Short mmCIF file of C-alpha atoms and ligand atoms in Angstrom, two decimals:
data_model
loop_
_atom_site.label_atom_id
_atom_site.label_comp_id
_atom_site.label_asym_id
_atom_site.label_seq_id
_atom_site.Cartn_x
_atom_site.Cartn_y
_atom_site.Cartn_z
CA UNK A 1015 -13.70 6.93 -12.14
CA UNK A 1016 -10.69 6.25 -14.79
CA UNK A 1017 -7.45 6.88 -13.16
CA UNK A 1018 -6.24 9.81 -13.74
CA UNK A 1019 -3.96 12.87 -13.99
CA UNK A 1020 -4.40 15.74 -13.51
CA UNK A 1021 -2.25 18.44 -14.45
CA UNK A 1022 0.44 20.82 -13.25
CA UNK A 1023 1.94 23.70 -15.37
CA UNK A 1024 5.85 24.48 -15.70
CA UNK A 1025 6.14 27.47 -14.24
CA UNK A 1026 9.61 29.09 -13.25
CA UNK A 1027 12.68 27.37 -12.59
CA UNK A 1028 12.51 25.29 -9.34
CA UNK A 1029 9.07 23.21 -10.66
CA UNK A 1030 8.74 21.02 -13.95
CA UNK A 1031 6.28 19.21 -15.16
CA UNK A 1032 5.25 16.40 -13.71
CA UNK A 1033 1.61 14.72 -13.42
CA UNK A 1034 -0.50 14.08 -10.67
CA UNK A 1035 -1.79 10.72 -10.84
CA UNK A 1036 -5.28 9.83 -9.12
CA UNK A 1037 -6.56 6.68 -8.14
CA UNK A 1038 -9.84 8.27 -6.79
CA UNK A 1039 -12.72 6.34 -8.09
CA UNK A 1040 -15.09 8.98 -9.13
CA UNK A 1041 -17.20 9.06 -11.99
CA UNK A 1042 -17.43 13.01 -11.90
CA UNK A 1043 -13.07 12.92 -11.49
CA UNK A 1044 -13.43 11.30 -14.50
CA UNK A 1045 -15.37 13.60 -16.68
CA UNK A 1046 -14.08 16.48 -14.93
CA UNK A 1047 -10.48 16.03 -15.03
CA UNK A 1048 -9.90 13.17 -17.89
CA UNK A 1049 -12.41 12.82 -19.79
CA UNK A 1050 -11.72 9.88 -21.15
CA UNK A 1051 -11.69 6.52 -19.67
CA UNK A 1052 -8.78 4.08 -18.76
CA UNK A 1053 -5.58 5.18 -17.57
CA UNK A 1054 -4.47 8.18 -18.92
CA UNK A 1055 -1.39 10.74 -18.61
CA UNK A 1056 -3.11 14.15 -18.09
CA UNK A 1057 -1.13 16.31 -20.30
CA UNK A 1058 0.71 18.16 -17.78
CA UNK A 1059 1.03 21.47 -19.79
CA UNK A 1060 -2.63 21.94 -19.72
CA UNK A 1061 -3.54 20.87 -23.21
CA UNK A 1062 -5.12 17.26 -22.00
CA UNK A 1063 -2.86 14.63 -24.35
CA UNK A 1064 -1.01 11.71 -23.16
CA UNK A 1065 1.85 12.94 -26.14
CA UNK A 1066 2.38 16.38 -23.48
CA UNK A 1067 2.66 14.21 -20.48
CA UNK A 1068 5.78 13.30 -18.39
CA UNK A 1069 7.71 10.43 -19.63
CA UNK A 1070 7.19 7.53 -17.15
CA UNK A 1071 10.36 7.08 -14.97
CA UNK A 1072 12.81 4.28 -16.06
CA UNK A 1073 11.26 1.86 -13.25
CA UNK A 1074 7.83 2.20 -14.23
CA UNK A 1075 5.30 0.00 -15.75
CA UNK A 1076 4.67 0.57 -19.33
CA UNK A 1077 1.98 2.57 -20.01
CA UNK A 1078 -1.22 2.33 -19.85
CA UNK A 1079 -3.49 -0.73 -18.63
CA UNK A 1080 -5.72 -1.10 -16.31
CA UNK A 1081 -3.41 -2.94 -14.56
CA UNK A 1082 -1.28 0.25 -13.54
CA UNK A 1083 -3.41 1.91 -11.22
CA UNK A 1084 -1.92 5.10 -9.57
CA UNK A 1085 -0.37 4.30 -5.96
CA UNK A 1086 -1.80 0.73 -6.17
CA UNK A 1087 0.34 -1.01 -9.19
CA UNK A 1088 2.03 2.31 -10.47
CA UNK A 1089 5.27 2.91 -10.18
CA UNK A 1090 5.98 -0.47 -10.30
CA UNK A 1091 9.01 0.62 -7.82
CA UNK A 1092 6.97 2.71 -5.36
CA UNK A 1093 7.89 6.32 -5.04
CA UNK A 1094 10.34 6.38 -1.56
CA UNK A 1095 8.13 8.93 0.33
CA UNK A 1096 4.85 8.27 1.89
CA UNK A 1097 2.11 10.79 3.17
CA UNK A 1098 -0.94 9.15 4.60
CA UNK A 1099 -3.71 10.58 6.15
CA UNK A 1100 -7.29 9.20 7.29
CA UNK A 1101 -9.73 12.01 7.19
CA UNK A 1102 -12.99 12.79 8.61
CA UNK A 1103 -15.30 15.16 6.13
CA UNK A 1104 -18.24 16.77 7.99
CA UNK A 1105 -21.43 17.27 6.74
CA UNK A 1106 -20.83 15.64 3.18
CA UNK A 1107 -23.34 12.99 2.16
CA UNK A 1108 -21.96 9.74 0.65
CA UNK A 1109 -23.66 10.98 -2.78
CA UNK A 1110 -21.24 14.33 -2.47
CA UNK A 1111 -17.74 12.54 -2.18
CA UNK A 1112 -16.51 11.32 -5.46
CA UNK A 1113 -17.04 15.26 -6.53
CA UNK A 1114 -15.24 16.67 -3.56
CA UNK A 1115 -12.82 14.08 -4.02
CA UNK A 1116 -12.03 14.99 -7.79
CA UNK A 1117 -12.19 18.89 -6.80
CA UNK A 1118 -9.63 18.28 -3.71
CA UNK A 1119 -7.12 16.68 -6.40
CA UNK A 1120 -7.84 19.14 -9.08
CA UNK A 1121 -6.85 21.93 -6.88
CA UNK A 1122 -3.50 20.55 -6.59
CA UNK A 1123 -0.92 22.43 -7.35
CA UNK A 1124 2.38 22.91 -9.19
CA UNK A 1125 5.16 20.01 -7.74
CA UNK A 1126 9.00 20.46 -7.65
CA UNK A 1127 10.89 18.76 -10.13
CA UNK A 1128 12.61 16.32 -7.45
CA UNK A 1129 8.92 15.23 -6.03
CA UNK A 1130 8.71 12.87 -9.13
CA UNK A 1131 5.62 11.10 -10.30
CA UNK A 1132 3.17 12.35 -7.42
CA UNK A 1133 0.68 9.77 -6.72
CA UNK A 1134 -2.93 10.30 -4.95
CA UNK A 1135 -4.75 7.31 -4.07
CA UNK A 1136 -8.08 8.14 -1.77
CA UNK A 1137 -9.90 5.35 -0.50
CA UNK A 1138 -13.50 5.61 0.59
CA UNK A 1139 -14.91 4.31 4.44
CA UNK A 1140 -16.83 1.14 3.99
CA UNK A 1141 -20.49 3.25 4.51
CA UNK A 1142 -20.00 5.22 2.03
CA UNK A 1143 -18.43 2.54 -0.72
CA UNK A 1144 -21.89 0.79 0.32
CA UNK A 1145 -24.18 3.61 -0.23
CA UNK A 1146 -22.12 4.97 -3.50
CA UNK A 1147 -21.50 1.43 -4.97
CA UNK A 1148 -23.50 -1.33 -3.35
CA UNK A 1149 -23.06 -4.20 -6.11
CA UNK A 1150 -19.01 -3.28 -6.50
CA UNK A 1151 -18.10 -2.89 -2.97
CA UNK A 1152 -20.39 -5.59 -1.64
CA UNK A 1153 -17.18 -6.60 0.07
CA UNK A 1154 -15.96 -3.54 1.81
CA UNK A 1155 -16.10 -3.63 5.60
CA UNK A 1156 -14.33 -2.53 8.56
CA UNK A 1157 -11.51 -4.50 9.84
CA UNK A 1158 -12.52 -6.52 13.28
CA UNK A 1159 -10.16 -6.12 16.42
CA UNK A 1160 -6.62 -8.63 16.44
CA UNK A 1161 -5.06 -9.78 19.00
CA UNK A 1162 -1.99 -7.22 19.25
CA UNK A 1163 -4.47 -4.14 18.48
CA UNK A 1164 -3.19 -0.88 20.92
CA UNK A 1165 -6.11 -0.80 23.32
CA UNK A 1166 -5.73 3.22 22.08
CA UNK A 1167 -6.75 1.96 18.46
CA UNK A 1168 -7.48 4.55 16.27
CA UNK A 1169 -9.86 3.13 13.75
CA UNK A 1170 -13.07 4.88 11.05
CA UNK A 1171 -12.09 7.77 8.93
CA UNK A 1172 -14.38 8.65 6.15
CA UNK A 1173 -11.55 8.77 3.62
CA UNK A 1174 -7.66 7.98 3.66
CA UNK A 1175 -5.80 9.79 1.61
CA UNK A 1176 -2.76 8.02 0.27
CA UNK A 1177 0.18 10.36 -1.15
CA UNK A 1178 3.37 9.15 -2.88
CA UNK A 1179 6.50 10.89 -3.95
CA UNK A 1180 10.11 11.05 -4.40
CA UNK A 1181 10.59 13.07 -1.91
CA UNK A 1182 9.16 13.87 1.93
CA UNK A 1183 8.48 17.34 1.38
CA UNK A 1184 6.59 16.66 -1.85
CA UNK A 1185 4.39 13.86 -0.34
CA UNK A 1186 3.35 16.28 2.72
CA UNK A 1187 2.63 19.41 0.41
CA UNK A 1188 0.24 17.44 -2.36
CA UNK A 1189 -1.08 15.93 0.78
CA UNK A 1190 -1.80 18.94 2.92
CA UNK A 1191 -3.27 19.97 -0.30
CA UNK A 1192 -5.74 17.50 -1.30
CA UNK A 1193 -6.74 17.40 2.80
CA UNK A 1194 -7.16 21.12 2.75
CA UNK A 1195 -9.03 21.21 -0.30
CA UNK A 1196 -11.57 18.15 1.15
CA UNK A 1197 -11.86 20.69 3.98
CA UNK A 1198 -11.23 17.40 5.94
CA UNK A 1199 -10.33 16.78 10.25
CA UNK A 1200 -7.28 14.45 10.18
CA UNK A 1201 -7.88 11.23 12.14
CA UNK A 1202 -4.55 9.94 12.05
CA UNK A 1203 -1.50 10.93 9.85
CA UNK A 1204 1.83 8.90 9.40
CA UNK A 1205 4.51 10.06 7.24
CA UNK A 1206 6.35 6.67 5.85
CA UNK A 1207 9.44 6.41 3.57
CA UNK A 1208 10.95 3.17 1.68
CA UNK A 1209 14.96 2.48 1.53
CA UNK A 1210 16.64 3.18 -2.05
CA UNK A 1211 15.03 -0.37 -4.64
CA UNK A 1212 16.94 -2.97 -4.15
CA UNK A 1213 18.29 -4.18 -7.71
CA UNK A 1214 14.53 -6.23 -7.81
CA UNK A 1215 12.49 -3.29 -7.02
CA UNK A 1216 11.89 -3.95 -3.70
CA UNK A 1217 13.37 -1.75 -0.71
CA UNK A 1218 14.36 -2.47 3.40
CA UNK A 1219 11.67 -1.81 5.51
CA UNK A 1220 13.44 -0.04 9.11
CA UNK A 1221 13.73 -3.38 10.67
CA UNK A 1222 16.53 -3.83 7.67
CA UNK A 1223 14.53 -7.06 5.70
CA UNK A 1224 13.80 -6.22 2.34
CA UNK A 1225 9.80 -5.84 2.13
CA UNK A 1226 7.52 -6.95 -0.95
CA UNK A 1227 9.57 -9.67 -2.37
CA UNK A 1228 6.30 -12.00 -2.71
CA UNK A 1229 3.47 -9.73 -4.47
CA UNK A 1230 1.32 -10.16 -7.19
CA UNK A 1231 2.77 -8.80 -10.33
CA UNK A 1232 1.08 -10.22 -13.43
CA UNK A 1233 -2.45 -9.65 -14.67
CA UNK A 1234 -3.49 -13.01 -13.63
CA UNK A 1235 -2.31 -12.79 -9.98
CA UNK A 1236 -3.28 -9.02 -9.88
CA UNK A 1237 -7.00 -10.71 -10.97
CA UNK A 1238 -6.87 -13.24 -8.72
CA UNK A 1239 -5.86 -11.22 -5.55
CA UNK A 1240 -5.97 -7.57 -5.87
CA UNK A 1241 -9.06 -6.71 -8.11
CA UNK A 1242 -12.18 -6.70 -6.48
CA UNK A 1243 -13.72 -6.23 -9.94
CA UNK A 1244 -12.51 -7.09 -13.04
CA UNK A 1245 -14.35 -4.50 -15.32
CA UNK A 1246 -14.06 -1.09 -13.19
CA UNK A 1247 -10.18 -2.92 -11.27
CA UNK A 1248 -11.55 -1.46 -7.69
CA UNK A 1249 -9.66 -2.74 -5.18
CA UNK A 1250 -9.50 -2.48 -1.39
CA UNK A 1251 -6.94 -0.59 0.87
CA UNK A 1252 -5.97 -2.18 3.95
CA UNK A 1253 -3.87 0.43 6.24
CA UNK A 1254 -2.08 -0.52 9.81
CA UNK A 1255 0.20 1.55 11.58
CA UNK A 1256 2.56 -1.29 13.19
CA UNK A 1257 5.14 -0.94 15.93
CA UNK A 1258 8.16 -3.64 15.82
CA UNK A 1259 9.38 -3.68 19.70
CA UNK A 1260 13.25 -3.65 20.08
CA UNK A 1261 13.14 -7.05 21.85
CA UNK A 1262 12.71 -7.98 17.53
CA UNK A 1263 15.11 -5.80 15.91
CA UNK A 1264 17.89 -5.96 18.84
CA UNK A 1265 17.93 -10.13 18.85
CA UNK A 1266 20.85 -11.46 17.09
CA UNK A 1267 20.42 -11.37 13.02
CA UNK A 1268 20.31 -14.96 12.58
CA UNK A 1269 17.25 -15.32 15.25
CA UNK A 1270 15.57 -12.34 13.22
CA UNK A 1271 16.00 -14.21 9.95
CA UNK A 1272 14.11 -17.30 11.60
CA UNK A 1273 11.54 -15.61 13.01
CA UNK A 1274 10.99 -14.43 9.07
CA UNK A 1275 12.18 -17.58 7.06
CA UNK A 1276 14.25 -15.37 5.05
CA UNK A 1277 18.04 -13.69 4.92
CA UNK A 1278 18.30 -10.02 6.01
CA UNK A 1279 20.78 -9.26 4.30
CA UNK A 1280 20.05 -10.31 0.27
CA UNK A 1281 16.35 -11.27 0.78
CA UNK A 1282 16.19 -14.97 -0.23
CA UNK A 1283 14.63 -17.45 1.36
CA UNK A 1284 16.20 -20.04 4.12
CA UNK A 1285 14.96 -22.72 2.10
CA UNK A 1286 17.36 -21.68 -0.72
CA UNK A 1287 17.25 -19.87 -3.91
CA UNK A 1288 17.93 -16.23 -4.75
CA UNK A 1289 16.87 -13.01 -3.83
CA UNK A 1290 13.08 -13.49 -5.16
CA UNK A 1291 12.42 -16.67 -4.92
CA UNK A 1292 9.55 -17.87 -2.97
CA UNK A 1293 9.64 -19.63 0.04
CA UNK A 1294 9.88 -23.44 0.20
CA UNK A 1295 7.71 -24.34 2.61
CA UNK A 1296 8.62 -28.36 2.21
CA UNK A 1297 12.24 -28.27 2.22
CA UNK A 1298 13.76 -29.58 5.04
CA UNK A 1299 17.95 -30.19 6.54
CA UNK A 1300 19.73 -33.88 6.56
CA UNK A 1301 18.42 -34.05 10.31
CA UNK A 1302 14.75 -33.38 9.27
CA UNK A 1303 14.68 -29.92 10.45
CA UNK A 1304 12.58 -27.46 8.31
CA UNK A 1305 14.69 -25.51 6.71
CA UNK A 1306 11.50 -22.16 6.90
CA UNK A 1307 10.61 -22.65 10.36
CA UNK A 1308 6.91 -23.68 11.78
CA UNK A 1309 6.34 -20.30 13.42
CA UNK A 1310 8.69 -17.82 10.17
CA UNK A 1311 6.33 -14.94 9.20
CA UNK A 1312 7.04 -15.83 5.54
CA UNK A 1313 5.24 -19.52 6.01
CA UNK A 1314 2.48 -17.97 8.64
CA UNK A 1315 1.01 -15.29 5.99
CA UNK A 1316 1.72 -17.63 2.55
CA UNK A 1317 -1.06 -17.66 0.69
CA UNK A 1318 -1.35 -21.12 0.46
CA UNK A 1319 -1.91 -21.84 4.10
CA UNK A 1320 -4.58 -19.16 3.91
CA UNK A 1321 -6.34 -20.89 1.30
CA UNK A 1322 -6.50 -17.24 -0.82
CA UNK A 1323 -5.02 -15.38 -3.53
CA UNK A 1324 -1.64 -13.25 -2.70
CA UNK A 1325 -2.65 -9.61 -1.74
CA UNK A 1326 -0.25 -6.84 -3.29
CA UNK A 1327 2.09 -5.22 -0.06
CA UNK A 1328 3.01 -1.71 -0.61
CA UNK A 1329 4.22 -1.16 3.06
CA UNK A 1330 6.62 1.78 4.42
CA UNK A 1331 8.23 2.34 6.61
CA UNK A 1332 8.82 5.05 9.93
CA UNK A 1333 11.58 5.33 13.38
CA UNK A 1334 9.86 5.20 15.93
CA UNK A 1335 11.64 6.22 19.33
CA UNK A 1336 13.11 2.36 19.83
CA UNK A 1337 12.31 -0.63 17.71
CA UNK A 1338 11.08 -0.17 13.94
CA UNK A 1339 7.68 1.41 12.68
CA UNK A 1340 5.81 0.57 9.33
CA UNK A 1341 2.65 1.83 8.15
CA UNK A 1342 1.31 -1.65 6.39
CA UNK A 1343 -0.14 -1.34 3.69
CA UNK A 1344 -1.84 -3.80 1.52
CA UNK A 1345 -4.62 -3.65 -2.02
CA UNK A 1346 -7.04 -6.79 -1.84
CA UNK A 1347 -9.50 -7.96 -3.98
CA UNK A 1348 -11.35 -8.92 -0.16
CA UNK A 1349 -10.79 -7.92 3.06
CA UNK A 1350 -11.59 -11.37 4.02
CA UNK A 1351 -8.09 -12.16 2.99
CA UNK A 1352 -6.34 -9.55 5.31
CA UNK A 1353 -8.33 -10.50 8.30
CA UNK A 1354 -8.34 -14.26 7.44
CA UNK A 1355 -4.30 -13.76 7.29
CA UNK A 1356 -4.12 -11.46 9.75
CA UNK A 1357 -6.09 -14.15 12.33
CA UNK A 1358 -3.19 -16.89 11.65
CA UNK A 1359 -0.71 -14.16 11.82
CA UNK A 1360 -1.61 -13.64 15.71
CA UNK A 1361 -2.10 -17.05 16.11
CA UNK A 1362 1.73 -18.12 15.41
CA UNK A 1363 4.28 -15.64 14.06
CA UNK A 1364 7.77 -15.03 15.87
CA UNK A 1365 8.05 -11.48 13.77
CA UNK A 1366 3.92 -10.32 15.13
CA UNK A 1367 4.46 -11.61 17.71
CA UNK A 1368 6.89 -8.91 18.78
CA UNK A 1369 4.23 -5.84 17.44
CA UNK A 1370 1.47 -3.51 18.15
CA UNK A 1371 -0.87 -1.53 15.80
CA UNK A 1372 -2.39 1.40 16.92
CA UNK A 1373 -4.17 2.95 13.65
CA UNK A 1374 -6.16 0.64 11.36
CA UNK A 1375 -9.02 1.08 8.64
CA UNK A 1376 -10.36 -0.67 5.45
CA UNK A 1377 -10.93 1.63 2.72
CA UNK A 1378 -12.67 0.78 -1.02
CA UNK A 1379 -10.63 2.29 -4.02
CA UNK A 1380 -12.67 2.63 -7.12
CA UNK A 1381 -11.15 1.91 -10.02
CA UNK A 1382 -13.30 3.15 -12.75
C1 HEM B 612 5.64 -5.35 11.22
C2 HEM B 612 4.99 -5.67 10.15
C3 HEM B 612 5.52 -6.55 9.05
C4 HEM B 612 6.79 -6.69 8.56
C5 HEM B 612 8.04 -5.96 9.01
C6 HEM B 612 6.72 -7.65 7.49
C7 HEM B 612 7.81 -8.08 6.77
C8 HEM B 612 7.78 -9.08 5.82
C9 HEM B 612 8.92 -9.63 5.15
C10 HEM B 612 10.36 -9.19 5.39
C11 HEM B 612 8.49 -10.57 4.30
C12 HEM B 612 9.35 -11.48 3.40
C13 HEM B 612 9.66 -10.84 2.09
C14 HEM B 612 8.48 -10.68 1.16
O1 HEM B 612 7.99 -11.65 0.59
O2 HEM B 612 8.05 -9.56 1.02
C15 HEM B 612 7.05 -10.63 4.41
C16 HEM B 612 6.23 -11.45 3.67
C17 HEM B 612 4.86 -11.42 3.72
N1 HEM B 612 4.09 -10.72 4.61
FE1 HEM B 612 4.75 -9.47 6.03
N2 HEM B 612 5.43 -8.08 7.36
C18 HEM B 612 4.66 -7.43 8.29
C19 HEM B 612 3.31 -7.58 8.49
C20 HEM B 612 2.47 -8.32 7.70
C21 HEM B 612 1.05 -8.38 7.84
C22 HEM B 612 0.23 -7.61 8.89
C23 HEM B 612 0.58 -9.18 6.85
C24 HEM B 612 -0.83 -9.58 6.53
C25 HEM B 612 -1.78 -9.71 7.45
C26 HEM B 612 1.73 -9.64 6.08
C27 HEM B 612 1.68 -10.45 4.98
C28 HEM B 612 2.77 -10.96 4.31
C29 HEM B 612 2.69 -11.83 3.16
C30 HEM B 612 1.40 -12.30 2.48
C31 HEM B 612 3.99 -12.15 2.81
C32 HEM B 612 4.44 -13.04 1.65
C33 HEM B 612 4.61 -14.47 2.13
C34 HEM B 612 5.04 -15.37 0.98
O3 HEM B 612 4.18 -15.70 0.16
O4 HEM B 612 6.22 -15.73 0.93
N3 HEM B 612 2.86 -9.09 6.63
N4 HEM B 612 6.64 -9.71 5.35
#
């Protein structure tokens, strides 16, 4: 289905209107709610035109392409607050998602004023993305065990349920609606939030690097590594709840910023340059030393040692008891290229080195 919105009415003081926007991938969402293809604002006062709909915020993409998909590429500063949930749905054929789906985020309801632009992004299970769309999600699969996998891994799911907002409470209310509403038994649930944008967009994760520097941001790259198709722009969710142990985040700054070949506290790279440049993998001191170390997690997951295009990181994070948490999450045009990554990651990596996932799927994301 065509992205989406779908709409909310202004009614009393304490909620405004704002737009629900729905990265679903249902053809019935789409005639149900839109009815109209591409991305589109649903006008949130109930009359159905873009001209009623919420201006964008200041940070987001300009409106609309096919390249803005809700929760994926829009806001082009992700909202701060994360809800995620990975859902079970009992009883429902494959054929019978996509309409529960766009009935679940219909039903949503009205959204304070502080929530923002509320994002819903529901990925489908590999079986059904097979039996729904067997040409476009020839791809889709489930992810295969790693190395640091919690030997408690929580893994399937026939839908997760991605929900973004600007604030905590707003996330977990559109959430526990749309889950409520798909009349769905939650897996595994992790509430995740991002640090205030950094002047580039990007935000500290909890381990206090700043997260997302590298990611694809122009049509061509978004193409090349996010897109599993380029007509419909499906894509595929990759989600991993990760652990950092303290042993990481207590070691002395400088031995953190080696371990990730960049500085924690502006973002740039050892190697030189600014706040979002990349990495120079070459460069090297007077003595011959390289200046992004063999084993940095910044030169272990480049694209260019994995031989594929750069996947699109829209990670947050969460505090766990000791250490730092982040739910990882990542929009591929393969899975391929998060396992193939993910394999040299365990390999060598001082920063994996020092984690543990315990909650992992592969989800396919329609586009339209
Ligand atoms: C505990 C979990 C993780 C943390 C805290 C983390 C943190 C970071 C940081 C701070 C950077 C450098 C800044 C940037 O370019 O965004 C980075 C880069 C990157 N990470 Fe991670 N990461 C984690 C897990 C992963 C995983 C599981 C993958 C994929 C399997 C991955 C793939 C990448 C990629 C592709 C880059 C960009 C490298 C480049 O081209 O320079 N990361 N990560």
């Amino acid at each position: 289905m065509a992205e989406e919105s779908s709409g909310t009415p202004e009614r009393g003081s304490g909620t405004t209107r704002r737009g629900f926007f729905l990265a679903a991938g249902t053809a019935a969402g789409a005639a149900a709610v839109a009815g109209a293809s591409g991305w589109l604002l649903r006008g949130v006062s109930g009359e159905g035109d873009a001209a009623a709909a919420p201006a964008p915020t200041a940070s987001a993409s300009p409106l609309p392409t096919a390249d803005h998909r809700a929760g994926v590429t829009y806001p082009a500063v992700p909202q701060r607050h994360l809800m995620l949930r990975v859902v079970d749905v009992a009883g429902v054929d494959s054929a019978d998602l996509p309409a529960l789906v766009a009935s679940a985020v219909d039903a949503l309801g009205e959204v304070p004023a502080d929530a923002g632009e509320v994002t819903v992004t529901v990925g489908y299970a590999p079986e059904h993305a097979l039996a729904l769309w067997p040409e476009r999600a020839a791809a889709a699969s489930a992810l295969p065990a790693f190395a640091r996998d919690d030997p408690a891994m929580i893994t399937g799911g026939d839908l997760a349920v991605q929900v973004c907002a600007e604030t905590a409470s707003g996330a977990r209310d559109a959430s526990e609606a749309v889950i409520a509403a798909l009349g769905g038994r939650v897996l595994w649930e992790q509430a995740g939030y991002r640090d205030a944008p950094t002047p580039h967009g990007t935000a500290r994760t909890s381990t206090g690097f700043i997260d997302g520097i590298i990611n694809p941001r122009t049509p061509e790259l978004l193409a090349a590594g996010v897109w599993a198709d380029a007509e419909n722009h499906d894509t595929h969710l990759v989600v991993r709840r990760m652990y950092i142990d303290a042993a990481f985040t207590t070691r002395p700054v400088a031995e953190q910023e080696q371990a990730i070949g960049r500085s924690r506290a502006t973002g740039a790279p050892l190697s030189g340059g600014g706040p979002d440049d990349e990495v120079d993998l070459f460069s090297k001191t007077a003595d011959g030393r390289l200046l992004t170390p063999a084993s940095a997690h910044a030169r272990r997951a480049h694209p260019t040692n994995i031989g594929r295009a750069l996947m699109l990181r829209r990670s947050y994070s969460f505090d766990p008891p000791s250490g730092a948490g982040l739910v990882f999450i990542a929009y591929v045009a393969d899975p391929q290229t998060f396992v193939l990554t993910q394999r040299r990651l365990d390999e060598m990596d001082d920063l994996l080195a020092n984690t543990s996932t315990d909650a992992s799927g592969c989800f396919f994301v329609p586009g339209s």
